Amino acid sequence: MELLPLKSLNLKDKKVFIRCDFNVPMDEFGNISDDRRIRSAVATINYCLDQDCAVILASHLGRPKGQAIERYSLAPIARRLQQVLKRHVELTTDVVGVDAMKKAKELPRHEVLLIENLRYEVGETNNDEELSKKLASMAEFYINDAFGVSHRAHSSVDGITKFFDDSHKAAGFLLQREINFFTKLINQPVRPFAAIVGGSKVSGKLEALVNLLPKVDKIFIGGGMAFTFLKQMGYNIGASLVEDDLLEEAQKIMDEAKKLGVKFYLPVDVIVAEKFASDAVSKIVTAQEIPDNWMGLDIGPATVILYREGLSDVQTILWNGPMGVYEMDKFARGSSKIAHAVADSYATTVIGGGDTADLVQRIGLDEEISFISTGGGASLELLEGKLLPGVAPLLIKKG
Ligand code: AMP
C-alpha cells in the first residue's frame, strides 16, 4: 500500500490544511492526560513550517454532535500545541464561520492556525459535501495526518480529498508510519504472533477477532468480552457483562481457533464485585465459581500467571483493549500486570491505541513498548484487512 508522500508536494510558501487527530484523553479536571497524539503530529507540522508554509490545523475532540459546547473546545489543545511547537497557535472561534474563514485567508507564512472542533459542525460526521468544500477552500494543499480517524468517512477525512488532485494532497508522516507498520505486521509478523484482546464488548471487536484468527498463533481474551465466551462454555457468569445475541458467534470463533490450531486463552479466574463501583466489595474467584449477582470486573492472579506463561515464547505481541475496568484502581491490577509482562517481553510489542495506550502511559511503561499506535479503531480495521476511507483517496494510483 503506497501513499502519496508528503515530501513530493511542492509546498514552498504555500498554505496547507493538515487534518490531525488531537482527540486526546482528559482527566476529571480537564487536563490532557496523554498528549501522544499532539506530539506525534509535530513532525508533519514542522516540516511544513520549514517549507515556509502557512499551516492550518484541524481536529475533532469528543462527541459534541454538531453543537458548539465549550467543554469540547480545542482551547486546551491549542495551549499544549503552543508548548510543544514553541510558537504561537491561533485558535478560531468557529469551524467554517466568519472567524475561521477570515483567519485562514489572512494567515501569513510561518504561522499556525487551529480550527475549532470540527464536530461543532454536524456535517463533519455526515461527510457533508458543503462542509468539505468550505474546509478545502481554506488552503492549497491537504495533508491527512489523523490516523486515529482514518477509518471514518468524515468530511475532513474523506469528502475533502475530492477537492485536491494528487499533486495537492498527501499522507502526513504519522499516517504513513502507522500504515507502514501495520502493513508489515499483517504481512510478515515474526512468529509466534500473539494477540491480546480485551475491552468491554465482543461486538466492537468481533470482526477483528475473526480476521485475526488466521494470522496469529495465540489469542488471549480479557475484559468484559471474556464473559460472553465463558457463558457460551457453560459457566455461570453472574451479573457480568454479556452479549447474549453473540453467544453463537463466540462459539464459532472458538471452533475456528481450534480448526486453525490457534491457542485460544480465556481467564481462569476473575475479580468479582457486588456492584460496578470503585468502593464495591470484591473478591477473587475461579471462572467456575462466579456467584450469582456478582460481576467480573478484572482478570484474576491465576490468569495473569497463565497469560504470562503463554506469552513467554512469542516474538510479536499485539494488544488491544484492557483486561478489566482499569479506570478504577481496584480493577486495574490485571491490566497493569499484563502491561508489565508485555513491556518486559523481548518480543516486538504493539499497542493498538485508545484505552490500552492510555493505561500503559499511566503506568509509565510507554517507553518499553515497541510501537504505540495513535488509533485503536483504525488499527483494528487495518488488521481486518479493510481499506480505510481516509487512506483510499491518498493511495498512489498504479498505471
Ligand atoms: P473498549 O472501548 O471496547 O476497548 O472497552 C474499554 C472499556 O472496557 C474500558 O473503559 C473498561 O473499563 C471496560 N471494561 C474492561 N473490562 C470490563 C469488564 N469486565 N466489565 C465491564 N467493563 C469492562
PDB file of C-alpha atoms and ligand atoms in Angstrom, residues 198-201 204-205 222-225 227 240-241 276 296-298 320-327 355-356, ligand 1:
ATOM      1  CA  GLY A 198      -9.808  -7.033  25.823  1.00  0.00           C
ATOM      2  CA  GLY A 199     -12.219  -4.184  26.355  1.00  0.00           C
ATOM      3  CA  SER A 200     -15.883  -4.104  27.066  1.00  0.00           C
ATOM      4  CA  LYS A 201     -17.670  -5.869  24.243  1.00  0.00           C
ATOM      5  CA  GLY A 204     -16.860  -3.986  18.845  1.00  0.00           C
ATOM      6  CA  LYS A 205     -14.086  -6.445  18.129  1.00  0.00           C
ATOM      7  CA  GLY A 222      -9.681 -10.373  28.748  1.00  0.00           C
ATOM      8  CA  GLY A 223     -12.031  -7.586  29.817  1.00  0.00           C
ATOM      9  CA  GLY A 224     -15.803  -7.662  29.646  1.00  0.00           C
ATOM     10  CA  MET A 225     -15.807  -9.583  26.372  1.00  0.00           C
ATOM     11  CA  PHE A 227     -17.780 -13.364  29.774  1.00  0.00           C
ATOM     12  CA  SER A 240     -21.033  -9.810  34.375  1.00  0.00           C
ATOM     13  CA  LEU A 241     -21.213  -8.004  31.054  1.00  0.00           C
ATOM     14  CA  PHE A 276     -19.899  -1.525  39.303  1.00  0.00           C
ATOM     15  CA  GLY A 296     -16.452  -9.873  36.888  1.00  0.00           C
ATOM     16  CA  LEU A 297     -14.506  -6.637  36.555  1.00  0.00           C
ATOM     17  CA  ASP A 298     -10.917  -7.827  36.093  1.00  0.00           C
ATOM     18  CA  ASN A 320      -5.889  -4.019  22.051  1.00  0.00           C
ATOM     19  CA  GLY A 321      -8.264  -3.476  24.966  1.00  0.00           C
ATOM     20  CA  PRO A 322      -7.829  -3.526  28.759  1.00  0.00           C
ATOM     21  CA  MET A 323      -8.149  -6.693  30.840  1.00  0.00           C
ATOM     22  CA  GLY A 324     -10.566  -5.068  33.284  1.00  0.00           C
ATOM     23  CA  VAL A 325     -12.119  -1.796  34.395  1.00  0.00           C
ATOM     24  CA  TYR A 326      -8.673  -0.191  34.630  1.00  0.00           C
ATOM     25  CA  GLU A 327     -10.144   3.258  35.314  1.00  0.00           C
ATOM     26  CA  ASP A 355      -7.623   2.823  26.251  1.00  0.00           C
ATOM     27  CA  THR A 356      -4.671   0.450  26.108  1.00  0.00           C
TER      28      THR A 356
HETATM   29  P1  AMP B   1     -13.382  -0.896  24.545  1.00  0.00           P
HETATM   30  O1  AMP B   1     -13.787   0.503  24.271  1.00  0.00           O
HETATM   31  O2  AMP B   1     -14.309  -1.934  23.997  1.00  0.00           O
HETATM   32  O3  AMP B   1     -11.930  -1.174  24.222  1.00  0.00           O
HETATM   33  O4  AMP B   1     -13.524  -1.086  26.110  1.00  0.00           O
HETATM   34  C1  AMP B   1     -12.779  -0.372  27.041  1.00  0.00           C
HETATM   35  C2  AMP B   1     -13.551  -0.332  28.299  1.00  0.00           C
HETATM   36  O5  AMP B   1     -13.844  -1.663  28.711  1.00  0.00           O
HETATM   37  C3  AMP B   1     -12.842   0.316  29.457  1.00  0.00           C
HETATM   38  O6  AMP B   1     -13.486   1.527  29.738  1.00  0.00           O
HETATM   39  C4  AMP B   1     -13.012  -0.683  30.590  1.00  0.00           C
HETATM   40  O7  AMP B   1     -13.419  -0.079  31.795  1.00  0.00           O
HETATM   41  C5  AMP B   1     -14.099  -1.607  30.103  1.00  0.00           C
HETATM   42  N1  AMP B   1     -14.024  -2.962  30.680  1.00  0.00           N
HETATM   43  C6  AMP B   1     -12.976  -3.770  30.724  1.00  0.00           C
HETATM   44  N2  AMP B   1     -13.270  -4.906  31.386  1.00  0.00           N
HETATM   45  C7  AMP B   1     -14.557  -4.817  31.771  1.00  0.00           C
HETATM   46  C8  AMP B   1     -15.439  -5.669  32.488  1.00  0.00           C
HETATM   47  N3  AMP B   1     -15.030  -6.853  32.951  1.00  0.00           N
HETATM   48  N4  AMP B   1     -16.703  -5.250  32.692  1.00  0.00           N
HETATM   49  C9  AMP B   1     -17.108  -4.061  32.228  1.00  0.00           C
HETATM   50  N5  AMP B   1     -16.331  -3.194  31.543  1.00  0.00           N
HETATM   51  C10 AMP B   1     -15.065  -3.570  31.301  1.00  0.00           C
END
